[in-house]
């Protein structure tokens, strides 16, 4: 096998990112977060693709410079093909195709959700197959049975909102800016999680539903604010702590059920919401009780980043799994 030097690009949502991986080791991971969406309270697809166009060249240049390589050293170019926002994906896909064409090297397509799971192979300790990965992001909530780097099966998922969406929408109701997940996390650490009670939904099997708790929070706040105009300001920490604790309870209940059902002792967390400190702590506590080996990604690899795309691409490079120039973005790419 020739030396594996891959440039990887991620542009599925509102982070423009590029990474260089050499023989399976990440050399650079440059991420530019688009702050423009904050004032709109959510990602505006048209603005996202425009910002990707502005960021992609400098981000790729920084990734190459930081890795201390020359463009001509690159042996393949990888990109997120989907799922994600079409306009955003198109920027990364078109850039990767042109770059690969100019360099005369092959292209590697990567599934964004597979990459979140494979982020666990960037650093030690790496999980053993098979393991279960709870992937929690702004667009997805999935329980994945990971049999190998390419064989993954969704054994449970949300039937409505993703848990990241529940965090962000809940935060919006509390008057917090987008993305609200990290802020709920911050305030929750200062609050009392038993102060308020929200309903824990229980879907059949290993599936999730997060739309009920969102509505419950809305009605709860409407009622309380009617009694006291300053209710949210005065009780922000406790509301965040109680709301977050309920989301975590729902997530871990099904994870426990899945681990039992599939007799799995190796459990991993992935995706943007895996940065949540309350979730990480609760999972570690559960792992101790259940005697699981637990794998938590480094914070820089939780939210969207190209290092995870590079890692996933490295696995494909070793198997010569390339795609041709006819490839196009797939917003609803099958798992
Ligand atoms: O994986 P990601 O960067 O993008 C998607 O593919 O969706 O995940 C973004 C999501 C957002 O909903 C954001 O609020 C949430 O991850 N998030 C958090 C935290 N950090 C990011 N949610 C809760 N606590 C956090 N610390
Ligand atoms: Zn993601």
Coordinates of N, CA, C and O and ligand atoms in Angstrom, one line a residue, residues 10 12-15 112-113 116 136-140 163-165 167-168 178-186 244 271-277 299 302-305 308, ligand 1:
X10 N -15.3 18.7 5.2 CA -16.7 18.5 5.8 C -17.4 19.8 5.6 O -16.9 20.9 6.0
X12 N -21.3 19.7 5.7 CA -22.7 19.2 5.6 C -23.7 20.2 6.3 O -24.9 20.2 5.9
X13 N -23.3 21.0 7.2 CA -24.2 21.9 7.9 C -23.6 23.3 8.0 O -23.5 24.0 7.0
X14 N -23.2 23.7 9.2 CA -22.7 25.1 9.3 C -21.3 25.2 9.8 O -20.9 26.2 10.3
X15 N -20.5 24.1 9.6 CA -19.1 24.1 10.0 C -18.3 23.8 8.7 O -18.6 22.8 8.0
X112 N -21.6 11.1 6.6 CA -21.4 12.0 7.8 C -21.6 11.2 9.1 O -20.9 11.4 10.1
X113 N -22.7 10.4 9.2 CA -23.0 9.7 10.4 C -22.1 8.6 10.7 O -21.8 8.3 11.9
X116 N -19.1 10.2 12.3 CA -19.2 10.5 13.7 C -18.8 9.3 14.5 O -18.1 9.4 15.6
X136 N -25.6 11.3 18.8 CA -26.6 12.3 19.1 C -26.1 13.7 18.6 O -25.1 14.2 19.0
X137 N -26.9 14.2 17.6 CA -26.5 15.5 17.0 C -27.7 16.4 16.8 O -28.8 16.1 17.3
X138 N -27.5 17.4 16.0 CA -28.6 18.3 15.7 C -29.6 17.8 14.8 O -30.7 18.2 14.8
X139 N -29.2 16.8 14.0 CA -30.1 16.2 13.0 C -30.4 14.8 13.2 O -31.3 14.3 12.6
X140 N -29.7 14.1 14.1 CA -29.9 12.7 14.3 C -29.8 12.2 15.7 O -29.1 12.9 16.5
X163 N -32.2 14.8 19.4 CA -32.1 15.3 20.7 C -31.4 16.7 20.7 O -31.7 17.6 21.5
X164 N -30.5 16.9 19.7 CA -29.8 18.2 19.6 C -30.8 19.3 19.3 O -30.7 20.5 19.8
X165 N -31.8 19.0 18.5 CA -32.9 19.9 18.2 C -33.7 20.2 19.4 O -34.1 21.4 19.6
X167 N -32.6 20.2 22.5 CA -31.7 21.1 23.2 C -31.9 22.5 22.7 O -32.1 23.5 23.4
X168 N -31.7 22.6 21.4 CA -31.7 24.0 20.7 C -33.1 24.7 20.8 O -33.1 25.9 21.0
X178 N -28.8 30.7 19.5 CA -28.5 29.4 18.8 C -26.9 29.3 18.7 O -26.3 30.3 18.4
X179 N -26.4 28.1 18.8 CA -27.0 26.9 19.2 C -27.1 26.8 20.7 O -26.1 27.0 21.4
X180 N -28.2 26.5 21.2 CA -28.5 26.6 22.7 C -28.0 25.4 23.5 O -27.9 25.5 24.7
X181 N -27.7 24.3 22.8 CA -27.3 23.1 23.5 C -26.1 23.3 24.5 O -26.3 23.0 25.7
X182 N -25.0 23.9 24.1 CA -23.9 24.2 25.0 C -24.3 25.1 26.2 O -23.8 24.9 27.3
X183 N -25.2 26.0 25.9 CA -25.6 26.9 27.0 C -26.5 26.2 28.1 O -26.3 26.4 29.3
X184 N -27.4 25.3 27.6 CA -28.2 24.6 28.5 C -27.3 23.7 29.4 O -27.4 23.7 30.6
X185 N -26.3 23.1 28.8 CA -25.2 22.3 29.5 C -24.6 23.2 30.6 O -24.5 22.7 31.7
X186 N -24.2 24.4 30.2 CA -23.5 25.3 31.1 C -24.4 25.7 32.3 O -24.0 25.5 33.5
X244 N -32.5 19.1 30.9 CA -31.4 18.3 30.4 C -31.4 16.9 31.0 O -31.1 15.9 30.4
X271 N -21.2 12.5 18.1 CA -22.1 13.6 17.6 C -22.0 14.8 18.5 O -21.5 14.7 19.7
X272 N -22.5 15.9 18.1 CA -22.4 17.2 18.8 C -22.9 17.1 20.2 O -22.2 17.7 21.1
X273 N -24.0 16.4 20.5 CA -24.5 16.4 21.9 C -23.6 15.6 22.8 O -23.7 15.7 24.0
X274 N -22.7 14.8 22.2 CA -21.8 14.0 23.1 C -20.8 14.9 23.8 O -20.1 14.5 24.7
X275 N -20.8 16.2 23.5 CA -20.0 17.2 24.2 C -20.7 17.6 25.5 O -20.0 18.2 26.4
X276 N -21.9 17.2 25.7 CA -22.7 17.6 26.9 C -22.1 16.9 28.2 O -22.0 15.7 28.3
X277 N -21.7 17.8 29.1 CA -21.0 17.3 30.3 C -21.9 16.4 31.2 O -21.4 15.4 31.7
X299 N -13.4 16.4 22.9 CA -14.4 17.5 22.6 C -14.3 18.0 21.2 O -15.3 18.3 20.6
X302 N -16.4 16.0 18.8 CA -17.9 15.8 19.0 C -18.7 16.5 18.0 O -19.4 15.9 17.2
X303 N -18.6 17.8 17.9 CA -19.3 18.5 16.9 C -18.6 18.4 15.5 O -17.5 17.8 15.4
X304 N -19.3 18.8 14.5 CA -18.8 18.5 13.1 C -17.4 19.0 12.9 O -17.0 20.1 13.2
X305 N -16.6 18.1 12.3 CA -15.2 18.3 12.0 C -14.7 17.5 10.9 O -15.3 16.4 10.6
X308 N -12.9 13.6 11.5 CA -13.7 12.3 11.5 C -13.9 11.9 10.1 O -14.0 10.7 9.8
Ligands
LIG1 O1 -22.9 17.0 15.2 P1 -23.2 18.4 15.2 O2 -22.1 19.4 15.3 O3 -24.0 18.8 13.9 C1 -24.9 17.9 13.3 O4 -24.5 17.0 12.6 O5 -26.1 18.1 13.7 O6 -24.2 18.7 16.4 C2 -24.8 19.9 16.7 C3 -25.7 19.8 17.8 C4 -26.5 21.1 18.1 O7 -27.8 20.8 18.3 C5 -25.9 21.6 19.4 O8 -26.7 22.4 20.2 C6 -25.5 20.3 20.1 O9 -25.0 19.5 19.1 N1 -24.5 20.5 21.2 C7 -24.8 20.3 22.5 C8 -23.6 20.6 23.2 N2 -22.6 21.0 22.2 C9 -23.2 20.9 21.0 N3 -25.9 19.9 23.1 C10 -25.8 19.8 24.4 N4 -24.7 20.1 25.2 C11 -23.6 20.5 24.6 N5 -22.5 20.7 25.3

